[in-house]
């Protein structure tokens, strides 16, 4: 399996496999495990998802760094992938971390669907 390399491909793949809603459920579940409220409804559009996830990660980095680390740990985002990002621009960093989070959640959903 070749994992998506950008947000648009990930969403297109999730939608094509009718797993977009399961991706949203997994995201909300893992964020709640980290005690972070991800304000998404069941009918959220992909563009809104991207915006909300990006804003949430940005706020966590800025204001609640411990919760940010907890989210990364619970979702199991690879530490090497996060360390490889350029941290000089916080907006860009939070966007890239949001994609890493979404990518890892997509892997979980895909594996559960494939091997269930």
mmCIF file of C-alpha atoms in Angstrom:
data_model
loop_
_atom_site.group_PDB
_atom_site.id
_atom_site.type_symbol
_atom_site.label_atom_id
_atom_site.label_comp_id
_atom_site.label_asym_id
_atom_site.label_seq_id
_atom_site.Cartn_x
_atom_site.Cartn_y
_atom_site.Cartn_z
ATOM 1 C CA UNK A 1 0.000 0.000 0.000
ATOM 2 C CA UNK A 2 1.341 3.382 -1.018
ATOM 3 C CA UNK A 3 0.259 5.927 1.612
ATOM 4 C CA UNK A 4 -1.008 9.319 0.417
ATOM 5 C CA UNK A 5 1.543 12.105 0.301
ATOM 6 C CA UNK A 6 -0.831 15.051 0.647
ATOM 7 C CA UNK A 7 -4.170 15.967 2.157
ATOM 8 C CA UNK A 8 -6.132 15.924 -1.092
ATOM 9 C CA UNK A 9 -4.993 12.403 -2.028
ATOM 10 C CA UNK A 10 -5.718 11.115 1.448
ATOM 11 C CA UNK A 11 -9.263 12.496 1.410
ATOM 12 C CA UNK A 12 -9.853 11.239 -2.139
ATOM 13 C CA UNK A 13 -8.735 7.749 -1.127
ATOM 14 C CA UNK A 14 -10.825 7.752 2.060
ATOM 15 C CA UNK A 15 -13.873 8.934 0.137
ATOM 16 C CA UNK A 16 -13.353 6.436 -2.689
ATOM 17 C CA UNK A 17 -13.222 3.590 -0.177
ATOM 18 C CA UNK A 18 -16.215 5.033 1.741
ATOM 19 C CA UNK A 19 -14.083 5.331 4.873
ATOM 20 C CA UNK A 20 -14.206 9.124 5.337
ATOM 21 C CA UNK A 21 -16.749 8.909 8.175
ATOM 22 C CA UNK A 22 -14.691 6.238 9.929
ATOM 23 C CA UNK A 23 -11.665 8.510 9.607
ATOM 24 C CA UNK A 24 -13.597 11.303 11.338
ATOM 25 C CA UNK A 25 -14.711 8.950 14.119
ATOM 26 C CA UNK A 26 -11.135 7.734 14.670
ATOM 27 C CA UNK A 27 -9.841 11.315 14.798
ATOM 28 C CA UNK A 28 -12.418 12.375 17.360
ATOM 29 C CA UNK A 29 -11.886 9.238 19.429
ATOM 30 C CA UNK A 30 -8.118 9.705 19.671
ATOM 31 C CA UNK A 31 -8.347 13.423 20.368
ATOM 32 C CA UNK A 32 -10.839 12.738 23.162
ATOM 33 C CA UNK A 33 -8.432 10.165 24.619
ATOM 34 C CA UNK A 34 -5.933 13.025 24.827
ATOM 35 C CA UNK A 35 -8.569 15.272 26.464
ATOM 36 C CA UNK A 36 -8.635 17.592 23.457
ATOM 37 C CA UNK A 37 -11.984 18.522 21.965
ATOM 38 C CA UNK A 38 -11.824 18.408 18.189
ATOM 39 C CA UNK A 39 -14.888 20.368 17.126
ATOM 40 C CA UNK A 40 -16.150 18.309 14.193
ATOM 41 C CA UNK A 41 -19.637 17.247 13.284
ATOM 42 C CA UNK A 42 -20.468 14.087 11.347
ATOM 43 C CA UNK A 43 -21.051 15.992 8.101
ATOM 44 C CA UNK A 44 -17.851 18.052 8.101
ATOM 45 C CA UNK A 45 -16.445 18.786 4.657
ATOM 46 C CA UNK A 46 -12.845 17.844 3.854
ATOM 47 C CA UNK A 47 -11.825 21.507 3.577
ATOM 48 C CA UNK A 48 -13.370 22.253 6.984
ATOM 49 C CA UNK A 49 -11.666 19.177 8.445
ATOM 50 C CA UNK A 50 -8.309 20.412 7.204
ATOM 51 C CA UNK A 51 -8.919 23.883 8.669
ATOM 52 C CA UNK A 52 -10.150 22.654 12.067
ATOM 53 C CA UNK A 53 -7.337 20.126 12.432
ATOM 54 C CA UNK A 54 -4.727 22.715 11.442
ATOM 55 C CA UNK A 55 -6.121 25.312 13.875
ATOM 56 C CA UNK A 56 -6.338 22.755 16.688
ATOM 57 C CA UNK A 57 -2.734 21.632 16.233
ATOM 58 C CA UNK A 58 -1.572 25.254 16.022
ATOM 59 C CA UNK A 59 -3.349 26.158 19.268
ATOM 60 C CA UNK A 60 -2.009 23.065 21.010
ATOM 61 C CA UNK A 61 1.572 23.898 20.032
ATOM 62 C CA UNK A 62 1.133 27.526 21.107
ATOM 63 C CA UNK A 63 -0.881 27.140 24.293
ATOM 64 C CA UNK A 64 -0.961 23.515 25.463
ATOM 65 C CA UNK A 65 2.265 21.857 24.437
ATOM 66 C CA UNK A 66 1.865 18.937 26.853
ATOM 67 C CA UNK A 67 -1.536 18.116 25.347
ATOM 68 C CA UNK A 68 0.016 18.416 21.876
ATOM 69 C CA UNK A 69 2.640 15.818 22.784
ATOM 70 C CA UNK A 70 -0.067 13.641 24.311
ATOM 71 C CA UNK A 71 -2.083 13.777 21.074
ATOM 72 C CA UNK A 72 0.962 12.742 19.053
ATOM 73 C CA UNK A 73 1.628 9.887 21.470
ATOM 74 C CA UNK A 74 -1.959 8.597 21.526
ATOM 75 C CA UNK A 75 -2.325 8.792 17.751
ATOM 76 C CA UNK A 76 1.132 7.239 17.394
ATOM 77 C CA UNK A 77 2.591 9.759 14.979
ATOM 78 C CA UNK A 78 6.186 8.681 14.242
ATOM 79 C CA UNK A 79 8.595 10.800 16.257
ATOM 80 C CA UNK A 80 11.139 10.739 13.434
ATOM 81 C CA UNK A 81 8.590 12.249 11.044
ATOM 82 C CA UNK A 82 7.834 15.099 13.452
ATOM 83 C CA UNK A 83 11.519 15.739 14.144
ATOM 84 C CA UNK A 84 12.223 15.876 10.400
ATOM 85 C CA UNK A 85 9.895 18.883 9.989
ATOM 86 C CA UNK A 86 11.198 22.444 9.874
ATOM 87 C CA UNK A 87 10.013 24.201 13.020
ATOM 88 C CA UNK A 88 10.934 27.761 12.076
ATOM 89 C CA UNK A 89 7.464 28.635 10.763
ATOM 90 C CA UNK A 90 4.830 27.595 13.296
ATOM 91 C CA UNK A 91 1.924 27.887 10.850
ATOM 92 C CA UNK A 92 3.660 25.630 8.324
ATOM 93 C CA UNK A 93 4.753 23.230 11.068
ATOM 94 C CA UNK A 94 1.228 22.884 12.438
ATOM 95 C CA UNK A 95 -0.107 22.236 8.925
ATOM 96 C CA UNK A 96 2.464 19.490 8.355
ATOM 97 C CA UNK A 97 1.823 17.924 11.763
ATOM 98 C CA UNK A 98 -1.921 18.000 11.071
ATOM 99 C CA UNK A 99 -1.264 16.013 7.901
ATOM 100 C CA UNK A 100 0.923 13.526 9.796
ATOM 101 C CA UNK A 101 -1.902 13.061 12.297
ATOM 102 C CA UNK A 102 -4.443 12.566 9.543
ATOM 103 C CA UNK A 103 -2.137 10.180 7.706
ATOM 104 C CA UNK A 104 -1.630 8.015 10.809
ATOM 105 C CA UNK A 105 -5.352 7.984 11.529
ATOM 106 C CA UNK A 106 -5.983 6.971 7.914
ATOM 107 C CA UNK A 107 -3.543 4.075 8.320
ATOM 108 C CA UNK A 108 -5.441 2.883 11.396
ATOM 109 C CA UNK A 109 -8.805 3.091 9.626
ATOM 110 C CA UNK A 110 -7.483 1.414 6.481
ATOM 111 C CA UNK A 111 -5.897 -1.479 8.379
ATOM 112 C CA UNK A 112 -9.030 -2.017 10.479
ATOM 113 C CA UNK A 113 -11.155 -2.075 7.336
ATOM 114 C CA UNK A 114 -8.767 -4.297 5.390
ATOM 115 C CA UNK A 115 -8.224 -6.908 8.079
ATOM 116 C CA UNK A 116 -11.532 -6.858 9.955
#
